PDB file of C-alpha atoms in Angstrom:
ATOM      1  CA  UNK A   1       0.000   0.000   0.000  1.00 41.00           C
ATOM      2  CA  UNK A   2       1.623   3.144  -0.969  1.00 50.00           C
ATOM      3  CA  UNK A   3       1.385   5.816   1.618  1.00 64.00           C
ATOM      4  CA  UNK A   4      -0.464   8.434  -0.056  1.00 82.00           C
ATOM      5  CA  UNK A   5      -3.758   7.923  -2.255  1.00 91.00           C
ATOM      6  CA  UNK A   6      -2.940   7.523  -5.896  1.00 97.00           C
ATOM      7  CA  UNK A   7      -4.146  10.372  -8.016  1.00 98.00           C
ATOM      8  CA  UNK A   8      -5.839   9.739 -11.548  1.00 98.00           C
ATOM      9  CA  UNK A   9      -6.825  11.897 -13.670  1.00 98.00           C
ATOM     10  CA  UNK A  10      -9.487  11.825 -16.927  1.00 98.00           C
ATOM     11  CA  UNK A  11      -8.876  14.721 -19.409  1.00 98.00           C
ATOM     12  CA  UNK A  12     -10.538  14.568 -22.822  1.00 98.00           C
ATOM     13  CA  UNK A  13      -7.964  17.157 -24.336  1.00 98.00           C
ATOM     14  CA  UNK A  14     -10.033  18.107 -27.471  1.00 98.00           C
ATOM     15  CA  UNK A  15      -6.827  17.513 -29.520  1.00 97.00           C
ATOM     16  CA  UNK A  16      -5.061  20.523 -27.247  1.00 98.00           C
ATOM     17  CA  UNK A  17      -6.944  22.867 -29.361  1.00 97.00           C
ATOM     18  CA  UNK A  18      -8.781  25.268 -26.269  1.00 97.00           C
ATOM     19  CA  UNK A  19     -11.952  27.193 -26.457  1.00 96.00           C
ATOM     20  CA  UNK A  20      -9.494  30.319 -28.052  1.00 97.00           C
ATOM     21  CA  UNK A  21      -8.678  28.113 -30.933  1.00 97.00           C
ATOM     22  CA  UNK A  22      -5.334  27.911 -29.748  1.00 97.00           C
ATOM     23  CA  UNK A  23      -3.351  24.769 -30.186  1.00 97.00           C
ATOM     24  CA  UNK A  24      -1.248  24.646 -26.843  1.00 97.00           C
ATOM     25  CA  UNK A  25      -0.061  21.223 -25.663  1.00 97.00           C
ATOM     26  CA  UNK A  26       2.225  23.153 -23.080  1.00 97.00           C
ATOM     27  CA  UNK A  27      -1.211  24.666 -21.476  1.00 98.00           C
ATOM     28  CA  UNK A  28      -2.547  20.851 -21.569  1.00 98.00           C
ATOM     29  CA  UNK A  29       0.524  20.099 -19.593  1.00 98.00           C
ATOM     30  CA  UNK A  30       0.295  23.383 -17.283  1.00 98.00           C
ATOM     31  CA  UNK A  31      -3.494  21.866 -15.962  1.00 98.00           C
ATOM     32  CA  UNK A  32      -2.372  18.506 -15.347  1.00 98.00           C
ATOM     33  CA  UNK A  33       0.974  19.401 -13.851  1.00 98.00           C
ATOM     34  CA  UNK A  34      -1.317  21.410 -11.349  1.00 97.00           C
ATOM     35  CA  UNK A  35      -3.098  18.280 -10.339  1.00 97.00           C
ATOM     36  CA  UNK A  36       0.382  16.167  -9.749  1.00 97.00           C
ATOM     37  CA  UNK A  37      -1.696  13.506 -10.828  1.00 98.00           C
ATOM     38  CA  UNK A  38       0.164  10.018 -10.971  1.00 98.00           C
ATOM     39  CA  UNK A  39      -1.428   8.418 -13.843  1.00 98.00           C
ATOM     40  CA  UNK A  40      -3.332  10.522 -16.542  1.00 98.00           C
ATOM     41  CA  UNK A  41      -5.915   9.184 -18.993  1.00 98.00           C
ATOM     42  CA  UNK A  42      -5.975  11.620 -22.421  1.00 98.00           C
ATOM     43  CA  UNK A  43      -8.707  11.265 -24.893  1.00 98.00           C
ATOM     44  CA  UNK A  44      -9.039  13.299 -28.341  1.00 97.00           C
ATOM     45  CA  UNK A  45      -4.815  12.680 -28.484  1.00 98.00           C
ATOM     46  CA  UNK A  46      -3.558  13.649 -32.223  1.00 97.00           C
ATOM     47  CA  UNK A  47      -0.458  12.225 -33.091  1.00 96.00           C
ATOM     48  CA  UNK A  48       1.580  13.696 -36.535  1.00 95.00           C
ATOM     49  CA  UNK A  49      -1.402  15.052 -37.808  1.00 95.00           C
ATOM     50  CA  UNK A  50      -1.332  17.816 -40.064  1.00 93.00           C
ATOM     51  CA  UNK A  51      -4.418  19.986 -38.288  1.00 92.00           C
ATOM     52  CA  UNK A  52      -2.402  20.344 -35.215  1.00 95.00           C
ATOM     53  CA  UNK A  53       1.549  20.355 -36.666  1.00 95.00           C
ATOM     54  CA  UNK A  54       2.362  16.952 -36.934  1.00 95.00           C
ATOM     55  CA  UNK A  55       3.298  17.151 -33.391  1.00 95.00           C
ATOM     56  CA  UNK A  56       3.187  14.096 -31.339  1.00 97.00           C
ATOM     57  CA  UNK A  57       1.202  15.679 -28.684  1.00 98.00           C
ATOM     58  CA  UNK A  58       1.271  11.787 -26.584  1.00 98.00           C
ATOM     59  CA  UNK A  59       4.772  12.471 -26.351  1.00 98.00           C
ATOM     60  CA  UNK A  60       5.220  16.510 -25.956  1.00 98.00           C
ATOM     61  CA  UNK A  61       2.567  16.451 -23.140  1.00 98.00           C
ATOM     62  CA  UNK A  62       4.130  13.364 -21.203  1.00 98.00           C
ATOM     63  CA  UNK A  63       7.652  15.101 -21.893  1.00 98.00           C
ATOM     64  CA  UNK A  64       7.011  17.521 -20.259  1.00 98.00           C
ATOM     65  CA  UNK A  65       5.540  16.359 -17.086  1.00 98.00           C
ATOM     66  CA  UNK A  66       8.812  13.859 -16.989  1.00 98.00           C
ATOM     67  CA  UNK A  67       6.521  11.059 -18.032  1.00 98.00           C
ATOM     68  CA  UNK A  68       5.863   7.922 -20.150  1.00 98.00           C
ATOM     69  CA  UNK A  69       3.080   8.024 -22.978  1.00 98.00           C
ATOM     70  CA  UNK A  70       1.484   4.801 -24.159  1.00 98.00           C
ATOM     71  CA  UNK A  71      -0.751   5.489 -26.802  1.00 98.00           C
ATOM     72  CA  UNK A  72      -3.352   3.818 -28.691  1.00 96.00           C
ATOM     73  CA  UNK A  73      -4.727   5.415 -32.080  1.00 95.00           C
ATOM     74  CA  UNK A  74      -8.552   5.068 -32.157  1.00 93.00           C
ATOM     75  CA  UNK A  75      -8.345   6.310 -35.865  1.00 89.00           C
ATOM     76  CA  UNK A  76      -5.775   6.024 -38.315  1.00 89.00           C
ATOM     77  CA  UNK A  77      -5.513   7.299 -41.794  1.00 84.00           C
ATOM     78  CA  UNK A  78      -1.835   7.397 -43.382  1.00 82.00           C
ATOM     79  CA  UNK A  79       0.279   8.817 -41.126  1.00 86.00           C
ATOM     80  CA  UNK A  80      -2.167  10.719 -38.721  1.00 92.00           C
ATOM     81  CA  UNK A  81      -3.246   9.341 -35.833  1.00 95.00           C
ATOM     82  CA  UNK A  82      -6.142  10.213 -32.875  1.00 94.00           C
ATOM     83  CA  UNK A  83      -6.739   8.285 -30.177  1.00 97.00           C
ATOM     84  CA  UNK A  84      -6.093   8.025 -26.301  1.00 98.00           C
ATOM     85  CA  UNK A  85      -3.191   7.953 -24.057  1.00 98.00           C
ATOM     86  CA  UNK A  86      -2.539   6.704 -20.333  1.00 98.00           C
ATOM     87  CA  UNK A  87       0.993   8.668 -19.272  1.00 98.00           C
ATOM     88  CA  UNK A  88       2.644   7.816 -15.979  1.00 98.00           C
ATOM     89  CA  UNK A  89       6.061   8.075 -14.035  1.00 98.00           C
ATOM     90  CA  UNK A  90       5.349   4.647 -12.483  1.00 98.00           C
ATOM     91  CA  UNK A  91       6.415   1.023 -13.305  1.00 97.00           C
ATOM     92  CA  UNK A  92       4.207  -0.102 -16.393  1.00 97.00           C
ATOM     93  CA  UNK A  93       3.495  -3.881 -17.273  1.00 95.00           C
ATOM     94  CA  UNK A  94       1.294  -5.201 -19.635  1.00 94.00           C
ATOM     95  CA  UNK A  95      -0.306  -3.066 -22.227  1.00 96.00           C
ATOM     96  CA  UNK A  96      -3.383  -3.407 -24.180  1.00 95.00           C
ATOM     97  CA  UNK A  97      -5.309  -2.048 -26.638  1.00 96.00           C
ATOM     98  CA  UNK A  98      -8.020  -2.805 -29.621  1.00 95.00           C
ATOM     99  CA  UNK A  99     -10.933  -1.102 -31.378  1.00 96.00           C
ATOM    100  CA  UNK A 100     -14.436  -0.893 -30.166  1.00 97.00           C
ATOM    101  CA  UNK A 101     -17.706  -2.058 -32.055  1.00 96.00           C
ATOM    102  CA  UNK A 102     -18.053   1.147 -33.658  1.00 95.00           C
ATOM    103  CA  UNK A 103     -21.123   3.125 -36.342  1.00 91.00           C
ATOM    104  CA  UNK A 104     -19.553   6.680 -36.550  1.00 83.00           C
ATOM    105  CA  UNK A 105     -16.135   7.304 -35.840  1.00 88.00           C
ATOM    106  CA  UNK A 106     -13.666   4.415 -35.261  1.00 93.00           C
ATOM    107  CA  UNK A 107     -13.566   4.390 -31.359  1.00 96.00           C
ATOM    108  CA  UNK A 108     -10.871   2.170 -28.961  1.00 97.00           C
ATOM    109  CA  UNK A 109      -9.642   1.299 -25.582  1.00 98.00           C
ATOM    110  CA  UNK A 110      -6.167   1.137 -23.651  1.00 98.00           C
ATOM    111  CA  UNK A 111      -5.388  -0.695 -21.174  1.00 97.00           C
ATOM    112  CA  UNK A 112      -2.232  -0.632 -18.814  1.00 97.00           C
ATOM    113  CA  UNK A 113      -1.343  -2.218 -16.023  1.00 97.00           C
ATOM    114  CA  UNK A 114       0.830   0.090 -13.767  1.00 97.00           C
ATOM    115  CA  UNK A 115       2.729  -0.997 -10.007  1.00 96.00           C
ATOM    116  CA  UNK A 116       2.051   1.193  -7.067  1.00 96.00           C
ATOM    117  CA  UNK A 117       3.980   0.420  -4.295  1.00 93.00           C
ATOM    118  CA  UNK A 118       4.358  -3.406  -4.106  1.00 91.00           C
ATOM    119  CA  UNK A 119       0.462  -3.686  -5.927  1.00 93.00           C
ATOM    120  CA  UNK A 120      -0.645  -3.629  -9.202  1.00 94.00           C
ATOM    121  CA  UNK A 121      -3.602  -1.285 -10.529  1.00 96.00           C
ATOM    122  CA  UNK A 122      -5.359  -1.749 -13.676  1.00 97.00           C
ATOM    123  CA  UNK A 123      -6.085   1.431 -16.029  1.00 98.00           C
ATOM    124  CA  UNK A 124      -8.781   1.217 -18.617  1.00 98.00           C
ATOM    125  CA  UNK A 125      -9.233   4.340 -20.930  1.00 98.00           C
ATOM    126  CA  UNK A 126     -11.634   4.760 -23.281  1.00 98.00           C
ATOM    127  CA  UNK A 127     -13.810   7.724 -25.649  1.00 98.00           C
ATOM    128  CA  UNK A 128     -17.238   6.492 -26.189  1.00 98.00           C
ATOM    129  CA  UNK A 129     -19.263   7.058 -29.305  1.00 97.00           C
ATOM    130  CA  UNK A 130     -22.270   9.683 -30.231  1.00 96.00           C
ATOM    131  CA  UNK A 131     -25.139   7.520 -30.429  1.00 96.00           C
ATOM    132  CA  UNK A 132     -26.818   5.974 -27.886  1.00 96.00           C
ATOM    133  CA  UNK A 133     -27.330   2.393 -29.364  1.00 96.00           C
ATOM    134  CA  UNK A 134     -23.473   2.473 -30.277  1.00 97.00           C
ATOM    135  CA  UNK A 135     -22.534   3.258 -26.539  1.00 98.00           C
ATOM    136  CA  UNK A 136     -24.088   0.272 -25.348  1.00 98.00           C
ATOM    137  CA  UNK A 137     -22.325  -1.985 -27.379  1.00 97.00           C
ATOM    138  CA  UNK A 138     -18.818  -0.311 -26.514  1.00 98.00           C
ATOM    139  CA  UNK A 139     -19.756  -0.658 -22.697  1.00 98.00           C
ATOM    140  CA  UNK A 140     -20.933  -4.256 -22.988  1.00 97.00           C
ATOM    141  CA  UNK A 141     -18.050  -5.041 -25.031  1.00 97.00           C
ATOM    142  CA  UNK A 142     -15.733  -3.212 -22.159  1.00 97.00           C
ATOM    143  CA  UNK A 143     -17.360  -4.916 -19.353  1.00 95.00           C
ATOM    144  CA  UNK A 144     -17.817  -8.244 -21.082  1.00 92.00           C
ATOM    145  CA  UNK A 145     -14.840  -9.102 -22.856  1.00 85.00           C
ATOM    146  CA  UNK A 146     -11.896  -8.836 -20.969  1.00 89.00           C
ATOM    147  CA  UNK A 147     -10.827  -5.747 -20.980  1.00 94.00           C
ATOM    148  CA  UNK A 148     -11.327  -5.126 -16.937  1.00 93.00           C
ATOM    149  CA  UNK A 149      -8.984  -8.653 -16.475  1.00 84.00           C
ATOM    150  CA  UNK A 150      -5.278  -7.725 -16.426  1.00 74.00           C
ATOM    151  CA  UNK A 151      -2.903 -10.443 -17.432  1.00 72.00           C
ATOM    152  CA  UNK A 152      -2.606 -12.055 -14.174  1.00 68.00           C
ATOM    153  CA  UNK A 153      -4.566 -15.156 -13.390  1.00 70.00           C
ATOM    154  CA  UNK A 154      -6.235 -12.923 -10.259  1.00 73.00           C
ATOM    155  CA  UNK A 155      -8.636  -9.861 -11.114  1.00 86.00           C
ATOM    156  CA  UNK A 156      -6.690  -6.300 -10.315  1.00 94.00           C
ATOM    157  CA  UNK A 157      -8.187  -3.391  -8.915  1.00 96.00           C
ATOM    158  CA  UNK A 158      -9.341  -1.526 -11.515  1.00 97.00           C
ATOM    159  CA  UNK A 159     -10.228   1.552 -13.088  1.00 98.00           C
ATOM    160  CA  UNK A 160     -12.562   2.354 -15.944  1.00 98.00           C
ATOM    161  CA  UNK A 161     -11.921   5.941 -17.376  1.00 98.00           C
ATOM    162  CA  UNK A 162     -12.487   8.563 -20.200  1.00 98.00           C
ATOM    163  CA  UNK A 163     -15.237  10.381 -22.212  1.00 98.00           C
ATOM    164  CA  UNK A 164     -18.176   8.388 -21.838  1.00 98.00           C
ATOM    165  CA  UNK A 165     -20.131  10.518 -24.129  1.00 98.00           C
ATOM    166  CA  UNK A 166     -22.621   9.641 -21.670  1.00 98.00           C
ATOM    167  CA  UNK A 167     -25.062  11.089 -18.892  1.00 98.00           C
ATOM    168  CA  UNK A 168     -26.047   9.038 -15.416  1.00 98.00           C
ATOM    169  CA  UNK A 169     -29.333   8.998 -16.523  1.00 98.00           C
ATOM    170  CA  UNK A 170     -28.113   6.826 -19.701  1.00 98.00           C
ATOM    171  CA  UNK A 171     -28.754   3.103 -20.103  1.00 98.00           C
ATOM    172  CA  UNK A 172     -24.103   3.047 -21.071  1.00 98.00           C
ATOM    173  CA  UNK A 173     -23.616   4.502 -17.458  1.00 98.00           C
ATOM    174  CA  UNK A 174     -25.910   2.257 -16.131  1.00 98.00           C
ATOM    175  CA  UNK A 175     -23.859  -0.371 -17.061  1.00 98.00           C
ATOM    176  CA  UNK A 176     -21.123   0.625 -15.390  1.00 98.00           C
ATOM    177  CA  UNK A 177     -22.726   1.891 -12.519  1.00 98.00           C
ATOM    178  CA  UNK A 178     -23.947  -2.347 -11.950  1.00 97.00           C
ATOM    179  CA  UNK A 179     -20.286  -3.253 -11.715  1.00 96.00           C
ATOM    180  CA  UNK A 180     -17.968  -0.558 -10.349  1.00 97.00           C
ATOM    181  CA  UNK A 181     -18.745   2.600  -8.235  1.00 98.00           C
ATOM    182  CA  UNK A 182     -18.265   6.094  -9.770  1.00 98.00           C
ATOM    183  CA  UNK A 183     -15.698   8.169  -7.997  1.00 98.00           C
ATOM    184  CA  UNK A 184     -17.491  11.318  -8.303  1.00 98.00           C
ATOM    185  CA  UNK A 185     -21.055   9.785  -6.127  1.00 98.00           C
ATOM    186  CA  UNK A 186     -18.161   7.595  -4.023  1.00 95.00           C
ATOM    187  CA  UNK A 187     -16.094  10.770  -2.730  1.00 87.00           C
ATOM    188  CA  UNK A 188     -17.352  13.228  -0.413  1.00 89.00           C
ATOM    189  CA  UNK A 189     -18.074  15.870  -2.273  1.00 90.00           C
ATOM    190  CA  UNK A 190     -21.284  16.465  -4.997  1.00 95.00           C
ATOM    191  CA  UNK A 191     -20.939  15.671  -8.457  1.00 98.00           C
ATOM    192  CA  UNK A 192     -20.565  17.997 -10.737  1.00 98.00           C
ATOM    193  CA  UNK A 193     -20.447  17.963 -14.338  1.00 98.00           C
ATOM    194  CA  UNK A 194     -17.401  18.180 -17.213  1.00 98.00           C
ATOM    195  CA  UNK A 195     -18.706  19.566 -20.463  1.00 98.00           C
ATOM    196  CA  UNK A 196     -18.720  22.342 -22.101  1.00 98.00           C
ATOM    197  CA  UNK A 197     -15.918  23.675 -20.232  1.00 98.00           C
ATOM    198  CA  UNK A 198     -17.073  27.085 -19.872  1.00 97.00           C
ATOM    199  CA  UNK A 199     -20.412  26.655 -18.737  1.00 97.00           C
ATOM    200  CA  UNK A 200     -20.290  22.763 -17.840  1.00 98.00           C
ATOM    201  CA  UNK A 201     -23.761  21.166 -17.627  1.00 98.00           C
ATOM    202  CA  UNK A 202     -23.536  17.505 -18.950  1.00 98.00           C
ATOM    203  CA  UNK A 203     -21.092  14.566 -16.384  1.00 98.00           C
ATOM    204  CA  UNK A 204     -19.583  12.893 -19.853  1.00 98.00           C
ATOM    205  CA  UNK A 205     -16.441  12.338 -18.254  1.00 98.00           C
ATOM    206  CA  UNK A 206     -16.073   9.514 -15.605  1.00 98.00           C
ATOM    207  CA  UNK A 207     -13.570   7.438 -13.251  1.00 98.00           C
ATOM    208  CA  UNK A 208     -15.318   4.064 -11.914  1.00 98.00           C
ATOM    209  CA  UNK A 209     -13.196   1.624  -9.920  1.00 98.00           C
ATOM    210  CA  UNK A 210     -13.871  -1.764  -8.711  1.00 97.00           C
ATOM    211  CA  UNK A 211     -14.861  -2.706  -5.221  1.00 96.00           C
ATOM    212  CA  UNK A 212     -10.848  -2.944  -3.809  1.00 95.00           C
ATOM    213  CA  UNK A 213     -10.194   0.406  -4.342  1.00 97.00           C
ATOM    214  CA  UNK A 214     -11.599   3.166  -1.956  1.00 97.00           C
ATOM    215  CA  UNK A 215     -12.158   6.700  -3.257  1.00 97.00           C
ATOM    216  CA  UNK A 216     -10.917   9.607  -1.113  1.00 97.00           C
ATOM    217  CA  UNK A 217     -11.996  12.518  -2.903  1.00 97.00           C
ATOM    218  CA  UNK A 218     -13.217  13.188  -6.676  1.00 98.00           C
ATOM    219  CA  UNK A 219     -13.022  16.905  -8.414  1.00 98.00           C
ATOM    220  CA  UNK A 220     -13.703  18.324 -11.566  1.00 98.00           C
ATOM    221  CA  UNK A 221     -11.478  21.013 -12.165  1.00 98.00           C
ATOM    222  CA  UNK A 222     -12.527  24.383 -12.914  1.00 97.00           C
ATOM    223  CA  UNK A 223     -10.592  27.711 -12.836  1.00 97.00           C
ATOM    224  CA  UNK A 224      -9.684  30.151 -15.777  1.00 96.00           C
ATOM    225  CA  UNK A 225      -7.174  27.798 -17.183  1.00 97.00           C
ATOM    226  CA  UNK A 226      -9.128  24.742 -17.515  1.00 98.00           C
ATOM    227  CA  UNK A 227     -12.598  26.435 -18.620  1.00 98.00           C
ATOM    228  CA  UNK A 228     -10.078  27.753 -22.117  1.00 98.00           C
ATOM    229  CA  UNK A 229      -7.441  25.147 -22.680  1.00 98.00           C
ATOM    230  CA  UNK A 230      -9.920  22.293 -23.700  1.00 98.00           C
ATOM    231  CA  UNK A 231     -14.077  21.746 -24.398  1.00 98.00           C
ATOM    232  CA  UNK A 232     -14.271  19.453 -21.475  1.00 98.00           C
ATOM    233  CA  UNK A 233     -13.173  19.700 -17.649  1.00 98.00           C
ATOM    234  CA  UNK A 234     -10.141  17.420 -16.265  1.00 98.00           C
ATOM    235  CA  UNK A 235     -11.716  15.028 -13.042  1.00 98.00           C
ATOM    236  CA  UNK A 236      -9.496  13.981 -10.468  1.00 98.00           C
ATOM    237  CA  UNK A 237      -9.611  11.050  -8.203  1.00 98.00           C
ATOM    238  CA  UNK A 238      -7.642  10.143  -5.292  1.00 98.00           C
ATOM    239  CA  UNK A 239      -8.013   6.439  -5.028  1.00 98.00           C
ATOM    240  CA  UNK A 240      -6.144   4.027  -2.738  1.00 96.00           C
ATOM    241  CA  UNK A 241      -6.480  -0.012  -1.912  1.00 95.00           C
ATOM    242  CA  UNK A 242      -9.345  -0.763  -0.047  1.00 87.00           C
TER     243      UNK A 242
END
């Protein structure tokens, strides 16, 4: 058991594009540096694409919080890439990663496993689709095959992370909600939601955990930096074994 909580962080980074049309992966960086979050979970990641400079933003961002990237590109097309990323200073083990059944855009999921202390913690980040019917499937698909099983023969504690494109009130975070807790109704403090960033009204953006991990506090971050530098909110969770 490590002898603080472990922070975790969800950030769907709109491709680091903010809400003045600037493309700043350094201001990405600025927000979660802020946080000293442990382990970070990106969605909306571009990687050499030509819209935002060809940077590899996986990469720049984790740079510059002295950090490893893995990355998984939910959509490919030449030599662009989009997708998520999980970046972390910790130990890393097994990695994972795949497409999701998928109508509109090509959606995925990565998974890495990642050693705190003398434990192992499972991180599962994913970006949902638009449509309703097509959530479902990606969340049955998520909780059904696999993807919340590490490599090791016993079940990890486990997180479930990322732009759910979807609401409590929605039959996706339902199914969820039947297997792991949400961080944000599990800490002591009322939820609150993530998107838009300037005036947020929707929860889209979500950490659940499995029953072995206690939650110690969940926020969604909102100042002047966060409401510009992306469309959603960053949430932060301080999570440690139960």
């Amino acid at each position: 058991m490590p002898d603080r909580p472990i922070k975790l962080l969800t950030y769907n980074v709109h491709s680091c594009i903010g809400g003045d049309r600037k493309l700043d992966p350094g201001r990405i960086a600025a927000v979660i540096a802020e946080t000293e979050a442990d382990i970070i979970a990106l969605q909306e990641v571009d990687v050499g694409r030509r819209r935002t400079d060809g940077i590899d933003q996986a990469h720049v961002i984790a740079s510059l919080l002295k950090m490893q990237a893995h990355f998984h590109p939910a959509l490919s097309i030449a030599e662009e890439q989009y997708g998520d990323a999980i970046i972390t200073a910790l130990p890393t083990g097994a990695v994972k990663s795949g497409p999701l059944p998928s109508i509109g855009e090509t959606r995925g999921v990565l998974s890495v496993e990642i050693t705190v202390g003398d434990r192992k913690l499972l991180v599962v980040n994913t970006h949902l689709g638009l449509r309703g019917r097509e959530r479902i499937r990606q969340m049955t698909t998520l909780l059904n095959s696999g993807w919340l099983h590490g490599t090791s023969e016993l079940s990890l504690p486990t997180v479930l992370c990322g732009d759910f494109n979807a609401i409590p009130s929605s039959a996706t975070y339902r199914l969820a909600a039947r297997l792991l807790k949400d961080a944000q109704l599990a800490g002591p403090r009322a939820p609150r939601a993530t998107f838009p960033a300037r005036y947020p009204l929707m929860r889209l953006d979500h950490i659940f955990v499995s029953d072995d991990l206690a939650v110690h506090s969940a926020t969604v971050l909102e100042n002047r930096l966060t409401k510009v530098a992306s469309d959603h909110l960053p949430l932060l969770a301080e999570i440690g074994f139960a």
